[in-house]
Coordinates of C-alpha atoms and ligand atoms in Angstrom, one line a residue:
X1 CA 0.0 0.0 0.0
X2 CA 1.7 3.2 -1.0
X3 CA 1.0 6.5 0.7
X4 CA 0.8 9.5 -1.1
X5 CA 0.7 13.0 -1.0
X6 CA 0.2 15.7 -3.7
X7 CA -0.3 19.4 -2.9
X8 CA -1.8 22.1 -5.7
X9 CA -2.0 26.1 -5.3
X10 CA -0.3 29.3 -5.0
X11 CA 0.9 31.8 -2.7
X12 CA -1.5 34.3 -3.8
X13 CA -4.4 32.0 -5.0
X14 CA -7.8 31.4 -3.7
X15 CA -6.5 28.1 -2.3
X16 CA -4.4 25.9 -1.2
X17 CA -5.2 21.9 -1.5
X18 CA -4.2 18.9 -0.6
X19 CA -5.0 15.1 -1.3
X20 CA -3.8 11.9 1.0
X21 CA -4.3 8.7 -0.4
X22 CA -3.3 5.3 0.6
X23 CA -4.3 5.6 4.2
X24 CA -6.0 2.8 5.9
X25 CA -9.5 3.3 7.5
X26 CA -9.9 4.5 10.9
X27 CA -7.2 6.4 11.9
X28 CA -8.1 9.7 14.0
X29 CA -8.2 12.5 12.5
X30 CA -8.8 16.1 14.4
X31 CA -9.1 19.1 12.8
X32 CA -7.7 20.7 16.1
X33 CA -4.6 18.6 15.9
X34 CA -3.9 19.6 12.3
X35 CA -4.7 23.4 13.1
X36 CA -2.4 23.2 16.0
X37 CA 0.5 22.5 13.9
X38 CA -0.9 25.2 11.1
X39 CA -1.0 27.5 13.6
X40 CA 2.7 26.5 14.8
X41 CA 4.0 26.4 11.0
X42 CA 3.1 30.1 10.9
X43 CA 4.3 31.5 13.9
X44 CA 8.1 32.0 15.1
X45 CA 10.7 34.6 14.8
X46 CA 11.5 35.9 11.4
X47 CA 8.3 35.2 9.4
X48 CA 6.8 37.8 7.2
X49 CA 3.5 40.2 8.3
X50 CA 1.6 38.1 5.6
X51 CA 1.7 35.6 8.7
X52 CA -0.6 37.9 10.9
X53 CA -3.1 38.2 7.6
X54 CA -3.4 34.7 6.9
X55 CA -5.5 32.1 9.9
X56 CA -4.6 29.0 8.3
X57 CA -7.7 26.6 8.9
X58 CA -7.7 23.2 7.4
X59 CA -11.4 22.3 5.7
X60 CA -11.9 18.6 4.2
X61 CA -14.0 17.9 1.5
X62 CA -13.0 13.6 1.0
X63 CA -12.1 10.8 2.8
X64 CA -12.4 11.8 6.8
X65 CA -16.0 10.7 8.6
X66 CA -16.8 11.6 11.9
X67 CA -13.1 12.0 13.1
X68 CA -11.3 9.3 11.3
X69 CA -10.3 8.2 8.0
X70 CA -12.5 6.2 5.8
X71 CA -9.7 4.5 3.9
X72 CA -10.4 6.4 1.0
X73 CA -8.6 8.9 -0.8
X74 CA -8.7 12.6 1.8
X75 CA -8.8 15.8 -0.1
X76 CA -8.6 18.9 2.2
X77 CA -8.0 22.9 1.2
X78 CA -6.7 26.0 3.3
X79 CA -7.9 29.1 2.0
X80 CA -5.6 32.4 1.6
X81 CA -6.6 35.6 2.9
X82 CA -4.8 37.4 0.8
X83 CA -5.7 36.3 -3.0
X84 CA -4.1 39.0 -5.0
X85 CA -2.4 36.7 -7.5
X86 CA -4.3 38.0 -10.8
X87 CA -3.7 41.4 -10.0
X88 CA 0.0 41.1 -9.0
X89 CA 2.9 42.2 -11.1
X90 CA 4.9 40.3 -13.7
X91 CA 8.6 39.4 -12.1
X92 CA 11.1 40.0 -15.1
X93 CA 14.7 40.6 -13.0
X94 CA 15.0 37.1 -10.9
X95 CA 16.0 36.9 -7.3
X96 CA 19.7 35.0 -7.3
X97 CA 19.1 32.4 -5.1
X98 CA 15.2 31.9 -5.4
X99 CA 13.6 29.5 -8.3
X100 CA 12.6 32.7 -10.9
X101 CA 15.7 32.2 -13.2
X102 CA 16.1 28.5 -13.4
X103 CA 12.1 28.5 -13.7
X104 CA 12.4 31.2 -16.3
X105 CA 14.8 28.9 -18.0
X106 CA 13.0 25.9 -17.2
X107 CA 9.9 27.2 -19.3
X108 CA 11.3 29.8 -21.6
X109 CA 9.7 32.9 -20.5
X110 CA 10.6 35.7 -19.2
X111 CA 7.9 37.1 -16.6
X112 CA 8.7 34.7 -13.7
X113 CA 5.3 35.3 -11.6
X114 CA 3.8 32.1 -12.0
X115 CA 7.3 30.2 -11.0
X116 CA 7.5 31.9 -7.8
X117 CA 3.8 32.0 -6.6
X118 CA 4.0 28.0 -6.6
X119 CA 7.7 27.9 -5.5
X120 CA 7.0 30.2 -2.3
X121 CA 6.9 28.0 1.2
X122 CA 3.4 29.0 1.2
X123 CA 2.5 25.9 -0.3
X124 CA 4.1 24.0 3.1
X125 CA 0.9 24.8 4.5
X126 CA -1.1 22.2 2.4
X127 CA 2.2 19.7 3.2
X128 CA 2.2 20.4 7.0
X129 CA -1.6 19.9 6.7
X130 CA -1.6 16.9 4.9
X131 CA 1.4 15.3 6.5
X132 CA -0.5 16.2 10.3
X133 CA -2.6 13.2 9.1
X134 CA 0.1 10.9 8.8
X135 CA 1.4 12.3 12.2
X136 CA -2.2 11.3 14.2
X137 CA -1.6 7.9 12.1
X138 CA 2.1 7.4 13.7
X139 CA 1.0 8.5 17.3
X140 CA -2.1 6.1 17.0
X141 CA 0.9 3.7 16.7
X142 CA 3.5 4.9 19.4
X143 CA 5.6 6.8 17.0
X144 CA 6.3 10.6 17.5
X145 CA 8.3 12.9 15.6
X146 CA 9.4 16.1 16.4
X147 CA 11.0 19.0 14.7
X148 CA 12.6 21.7 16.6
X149 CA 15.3 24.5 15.4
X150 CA 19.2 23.6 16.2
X151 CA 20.8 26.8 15.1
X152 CA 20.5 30.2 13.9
X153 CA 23.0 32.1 11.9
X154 CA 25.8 29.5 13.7
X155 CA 24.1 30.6 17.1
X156 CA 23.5 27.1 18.8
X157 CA 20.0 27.0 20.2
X158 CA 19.7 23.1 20.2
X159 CA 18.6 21.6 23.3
X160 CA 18.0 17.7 23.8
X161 CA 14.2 16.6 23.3
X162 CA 12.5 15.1 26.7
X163 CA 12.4 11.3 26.0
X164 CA 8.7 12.1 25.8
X165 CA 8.5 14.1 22.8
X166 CA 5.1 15.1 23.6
X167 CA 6.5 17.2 26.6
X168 CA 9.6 18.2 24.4
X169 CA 6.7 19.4 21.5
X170 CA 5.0 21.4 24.3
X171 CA 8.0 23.3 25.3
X172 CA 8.6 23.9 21.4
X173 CA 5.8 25.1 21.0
X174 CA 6.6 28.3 23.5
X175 CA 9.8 29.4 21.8
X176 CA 9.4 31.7 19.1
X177 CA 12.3 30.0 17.8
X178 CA 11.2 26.8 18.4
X179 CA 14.0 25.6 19.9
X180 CA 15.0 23.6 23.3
X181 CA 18.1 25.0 23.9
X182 CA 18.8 27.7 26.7
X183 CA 16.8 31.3 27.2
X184 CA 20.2 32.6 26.4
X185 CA 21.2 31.5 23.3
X186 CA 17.6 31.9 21.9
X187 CA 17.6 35.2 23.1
X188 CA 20.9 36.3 21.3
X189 CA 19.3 34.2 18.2
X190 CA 16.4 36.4 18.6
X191 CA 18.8 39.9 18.4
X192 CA 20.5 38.4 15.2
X193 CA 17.6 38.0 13.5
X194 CA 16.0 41.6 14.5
X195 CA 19.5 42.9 13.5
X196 CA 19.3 41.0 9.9
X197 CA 15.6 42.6 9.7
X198 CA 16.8 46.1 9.9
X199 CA 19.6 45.6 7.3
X200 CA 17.2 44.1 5.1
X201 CA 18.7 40.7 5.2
X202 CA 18.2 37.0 5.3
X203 CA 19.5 34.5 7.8
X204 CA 19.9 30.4 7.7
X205 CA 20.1 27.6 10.1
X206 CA 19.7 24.1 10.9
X207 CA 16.6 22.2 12.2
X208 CA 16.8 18.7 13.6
X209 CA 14.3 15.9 13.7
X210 CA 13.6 13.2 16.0
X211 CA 11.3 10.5 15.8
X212 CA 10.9 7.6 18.9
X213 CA 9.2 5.0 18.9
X214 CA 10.0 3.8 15.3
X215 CA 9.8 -0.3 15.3
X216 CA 13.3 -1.5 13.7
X217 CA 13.6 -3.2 10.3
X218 CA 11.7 -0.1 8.7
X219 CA 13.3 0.2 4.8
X220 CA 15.5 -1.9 3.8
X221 CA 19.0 -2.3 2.3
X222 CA 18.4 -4.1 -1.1
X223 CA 17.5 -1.1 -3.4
X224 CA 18.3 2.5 -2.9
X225 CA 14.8 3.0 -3.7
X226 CA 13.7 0.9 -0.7
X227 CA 16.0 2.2 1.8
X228 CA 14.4 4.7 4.3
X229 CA 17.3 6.7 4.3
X230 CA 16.8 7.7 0.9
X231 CA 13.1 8.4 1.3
X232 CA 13.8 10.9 4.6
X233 CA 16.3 12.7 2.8
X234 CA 14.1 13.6 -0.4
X235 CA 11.0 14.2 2.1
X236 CA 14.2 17.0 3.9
X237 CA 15.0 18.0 0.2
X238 CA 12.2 18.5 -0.8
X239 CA 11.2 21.5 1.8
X240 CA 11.8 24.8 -0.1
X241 CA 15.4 25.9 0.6
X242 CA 16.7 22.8 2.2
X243 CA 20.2 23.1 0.9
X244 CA 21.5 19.6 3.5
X245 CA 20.2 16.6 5.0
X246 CA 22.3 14.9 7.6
X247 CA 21.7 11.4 9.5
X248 CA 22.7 10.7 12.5
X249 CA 26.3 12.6 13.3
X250 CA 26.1 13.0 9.2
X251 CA 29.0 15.3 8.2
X252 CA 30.5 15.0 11.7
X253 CA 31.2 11.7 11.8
X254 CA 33.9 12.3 8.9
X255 CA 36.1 13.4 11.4
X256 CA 36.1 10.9 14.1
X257 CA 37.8 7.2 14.3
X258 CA 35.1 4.7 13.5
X259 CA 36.1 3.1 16.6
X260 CA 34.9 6.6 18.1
X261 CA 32.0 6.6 15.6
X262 CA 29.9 3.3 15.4
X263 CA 27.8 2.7 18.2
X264 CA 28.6 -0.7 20.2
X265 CA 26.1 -3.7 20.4
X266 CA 25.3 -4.8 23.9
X267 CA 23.0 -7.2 25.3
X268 CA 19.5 -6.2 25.6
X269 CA 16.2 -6.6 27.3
X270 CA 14.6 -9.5 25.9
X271 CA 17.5 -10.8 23.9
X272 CA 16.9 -8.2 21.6
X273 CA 20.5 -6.6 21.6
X274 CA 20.9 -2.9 22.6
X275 CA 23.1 0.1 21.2
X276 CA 25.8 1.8 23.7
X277 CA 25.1 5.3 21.5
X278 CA 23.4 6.6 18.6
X279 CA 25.8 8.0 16.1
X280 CA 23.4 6.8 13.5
X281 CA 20.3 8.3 14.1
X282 CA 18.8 5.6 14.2
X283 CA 19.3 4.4 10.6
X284 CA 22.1 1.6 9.1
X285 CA 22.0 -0.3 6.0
X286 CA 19.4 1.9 4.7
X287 CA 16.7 0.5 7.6
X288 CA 15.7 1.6 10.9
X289 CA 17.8 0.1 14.0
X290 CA 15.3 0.7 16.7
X291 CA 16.9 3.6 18.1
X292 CA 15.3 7.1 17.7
X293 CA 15.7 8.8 14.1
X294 CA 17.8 11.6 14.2
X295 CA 17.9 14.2 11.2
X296 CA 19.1 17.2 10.4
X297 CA 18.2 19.8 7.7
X298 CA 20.1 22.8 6.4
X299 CA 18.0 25.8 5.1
X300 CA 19.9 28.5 3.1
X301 CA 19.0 32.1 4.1
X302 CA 15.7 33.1 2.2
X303 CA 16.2 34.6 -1.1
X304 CA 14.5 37.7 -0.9
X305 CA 16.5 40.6 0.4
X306 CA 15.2 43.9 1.0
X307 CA 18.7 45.5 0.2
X308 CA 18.0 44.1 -3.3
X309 CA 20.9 41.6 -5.0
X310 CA 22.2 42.6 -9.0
X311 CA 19.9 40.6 -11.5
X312 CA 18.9 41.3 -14.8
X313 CA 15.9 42.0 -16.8
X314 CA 15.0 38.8 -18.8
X315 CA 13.2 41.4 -21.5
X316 CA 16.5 43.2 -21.8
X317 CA 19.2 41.1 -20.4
X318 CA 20.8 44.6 -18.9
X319 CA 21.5 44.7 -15.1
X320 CA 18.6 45.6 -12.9
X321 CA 18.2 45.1 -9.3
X322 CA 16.3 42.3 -8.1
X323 CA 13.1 42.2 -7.5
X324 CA 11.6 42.6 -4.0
X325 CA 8.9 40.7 -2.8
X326 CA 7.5 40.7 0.8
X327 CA 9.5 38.2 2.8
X328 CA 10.4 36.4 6.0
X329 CA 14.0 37.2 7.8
X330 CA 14.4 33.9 8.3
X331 CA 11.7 30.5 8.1
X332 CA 13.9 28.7 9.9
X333 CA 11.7 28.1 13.1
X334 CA 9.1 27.4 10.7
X335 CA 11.1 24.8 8.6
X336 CA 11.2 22.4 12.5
X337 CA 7.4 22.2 11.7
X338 CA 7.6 21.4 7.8
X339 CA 10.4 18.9 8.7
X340 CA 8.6 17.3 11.7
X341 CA 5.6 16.7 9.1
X342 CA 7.4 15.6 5.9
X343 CA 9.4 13.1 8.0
X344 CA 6.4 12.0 9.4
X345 CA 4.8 11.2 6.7
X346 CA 8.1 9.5 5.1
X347 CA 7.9 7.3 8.3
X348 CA 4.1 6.2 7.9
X349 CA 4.5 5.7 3.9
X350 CA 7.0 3.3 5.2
X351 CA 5.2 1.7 7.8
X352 CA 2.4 1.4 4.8
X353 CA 5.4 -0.4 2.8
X354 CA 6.0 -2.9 5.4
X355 CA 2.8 -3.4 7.6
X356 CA 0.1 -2.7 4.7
X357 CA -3.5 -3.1 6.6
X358 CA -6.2 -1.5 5.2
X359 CA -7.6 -0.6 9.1
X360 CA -5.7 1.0 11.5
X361 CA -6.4 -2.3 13.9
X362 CA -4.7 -4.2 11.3
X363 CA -1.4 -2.2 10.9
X364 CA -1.1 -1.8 14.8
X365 CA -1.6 -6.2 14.6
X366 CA 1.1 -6.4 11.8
X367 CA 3.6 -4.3 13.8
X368 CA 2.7 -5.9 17.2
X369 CA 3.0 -9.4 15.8
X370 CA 6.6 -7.9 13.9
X371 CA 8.0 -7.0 17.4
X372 CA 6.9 -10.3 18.7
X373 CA 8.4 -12.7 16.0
X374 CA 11.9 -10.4 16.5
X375 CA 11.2 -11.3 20.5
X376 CA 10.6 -15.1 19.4
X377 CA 13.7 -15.1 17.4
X378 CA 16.2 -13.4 18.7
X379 CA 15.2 -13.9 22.3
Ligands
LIG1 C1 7.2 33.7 0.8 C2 7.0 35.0 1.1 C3 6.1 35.4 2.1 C4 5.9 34.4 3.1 C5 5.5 33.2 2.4 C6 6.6 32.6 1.6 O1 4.8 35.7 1.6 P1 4.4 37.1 1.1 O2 5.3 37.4 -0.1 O3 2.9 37.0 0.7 O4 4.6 38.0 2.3 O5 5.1 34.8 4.2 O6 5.0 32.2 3.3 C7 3.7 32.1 3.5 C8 2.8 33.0 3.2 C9 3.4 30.9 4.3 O7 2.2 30.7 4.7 O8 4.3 30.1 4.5 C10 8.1 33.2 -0.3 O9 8.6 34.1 -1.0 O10 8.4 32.0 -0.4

């Protein structure tokens, strides 16, 4: 059974919509939960006045029935407050380092409107809203993710997650940044990025995501297609901006020994063997180890400046300033919420892959009976 998501609209349209298909029947599905994490995806440090206009609310149309899924295919929408695409200028000199010249080039024209309204992160509010589902699927089944912000501009606000993320998500949730790390940090995070907003700049970071609760043997190592590795890191790359996925200690773990690096086996409860660390994150050989998922996901600072970048005019191809659009200073904070939900819903297509079901009941059997043939065997 393959889970699927496709997303349709843009920044300025009438709408934003969604459709979920391949989910199996009777998983919750609250319209408070998903708002909740709407409502998060807008807020945070950094993000553009078009936040305070728009009151993301998620409305469904197909495939949800008295809080739960039917099993059939979900449509849902989001409408936008402020609809002014018709009526909104053409874009003829590109902003270097958005999509408007590679999209220009990509379709041969030269007014670049119609690239950006669709490239824009609005569209992560159909994503978050679609992925929430997958989310209440996951937690239905003991698995929680969590996204929350690592850094700033290099300024370290990463703080460990509670081991129950639910309590971590709670804590997130009251940082503007939505980070765990210390009052501090976040506070000299939150100067840099008033700073950047008075010089008319842009700033990057680094989310993480964690997930718990994840039963082992998720992906596998056969294909790259079936690996889950290679799933979580398009679901990262996908997420406007996203310029690095890591795993685990990712990059870092170039520079230690391996003897340093790999994380020891030791005997377990059960028989089922335990890990002395988790230098992975959670993920070798492509499938999951059993140990909470641990990802990271570089975003690029956004691509619309204030203090506008040279460009060109594509009419004229002479040098003209770039042009500006209203922005956010940085959507970092707001990436730990798209991550959280992409990588959720990476984690319950794969749990489709493996468990199939076509009842909620039935996937929660598969994976209980999984756990206890792994007890049988190895035990
Ligand atoms: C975005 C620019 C801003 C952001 C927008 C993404 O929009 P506007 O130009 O209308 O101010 O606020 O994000 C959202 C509206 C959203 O909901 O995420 C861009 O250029 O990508």
């Amino acid at each position: 059974m393959e889970l699927l998501i496709e997303t349709a609209g843009e920044s300025h349209g009438p709408m934003l919509s969604a459709i979920v298909a391949g989910m199996p029947a009777g998983s919750p599905v609250s319209e408070a939960y998903i708002n909740a994490r709407l409502k998060a995806r807008q807020g945070g440090a950094g993000a553009s006045p078009r936040q305070r206009t728009e009151r993301d609310e998620v409305h469904f149309t197909a495939g949800v029935r008295d809080g739960r899924t039917t099993g059939n295919p979900i449509a849902l929408q989001i409408k936008n407050r402020d609809k002014t695409y018709e009526s909104l200028p053409p874009v003829h000199t590109p902003r270097p380092g958005h999509a408007d010249l590679a999209g220009a080039l990509n379709r041969g024209i030269t007014d670049a409107r119609d690239v950006l309204e669709r490239s824009s992160a609005r569209e992560t509010a159909a994503r978050v809203a679609g992925c929430a589902i997958a989310a209440e699927f996951l937690e239905a089944l003991g698995i929680h993710v969590l996204g929350h912000t690592a850094t700033i501009h290099g300024i370290e606000v990463h703080g460990d997650p509670d081991a129950d993320l639910e309590a971590a998500r709670a804590r997130r949730d009251e940082s503007e940044l939505h980070a765990l790390g210390d009052a501090d940090a976040q506070a000299e995070a939150v100067a840099r990025i008033a700073e950047a907003k008075k010089a008319g700049d842009t700033l990057g970071g680094i989310v993480e995501v964690v997930a718990t609760g994840v039963p082992a043997g998720l992906g596998g190592h056969e294909r790259p297609a079936t690996k889950l590795s290679t799933g979580l890191g398009a679901a990262l790359m996908g997420v406007q901006a996203v310029k690095g996925v890591e795993i685990g200690l990712g990059f870092g773990s170039t520079t230690v020994l391996g003897s340093e690096l790999h994380d020891v086996i030791v005997p377990g409860e059960s028989g089922v063997p335990g890990r002395g660390s988790n230098n992975a994150g959670g993920i070798e050989g492509g499938m999951s180890n059993g140990e909470p998922i641990v990802l990271r996901a570089a975003m690029k600072p956004l691509a619309t400046l204030r203090q506008a970048l040279p460009s060109v005019d594509l009419r004229t191809g002479e040098a003209a300033p770039a042009r500006v659009e209203r922005s956010d200073v940085t959507a970092v904070p707001r990436l730990a919420i798209v991550a959280e939900a992409v990588v959720a819903f990476e984690l319950a297509r794969h749990v489709r892959r493996r468990f199939g079901g076509a009842h909620l009941d039935e996937v929660r059997a598969a994976i209980e009976a999984h756990r206890a043939r792994i007890r049988d065997v190895l035990g």
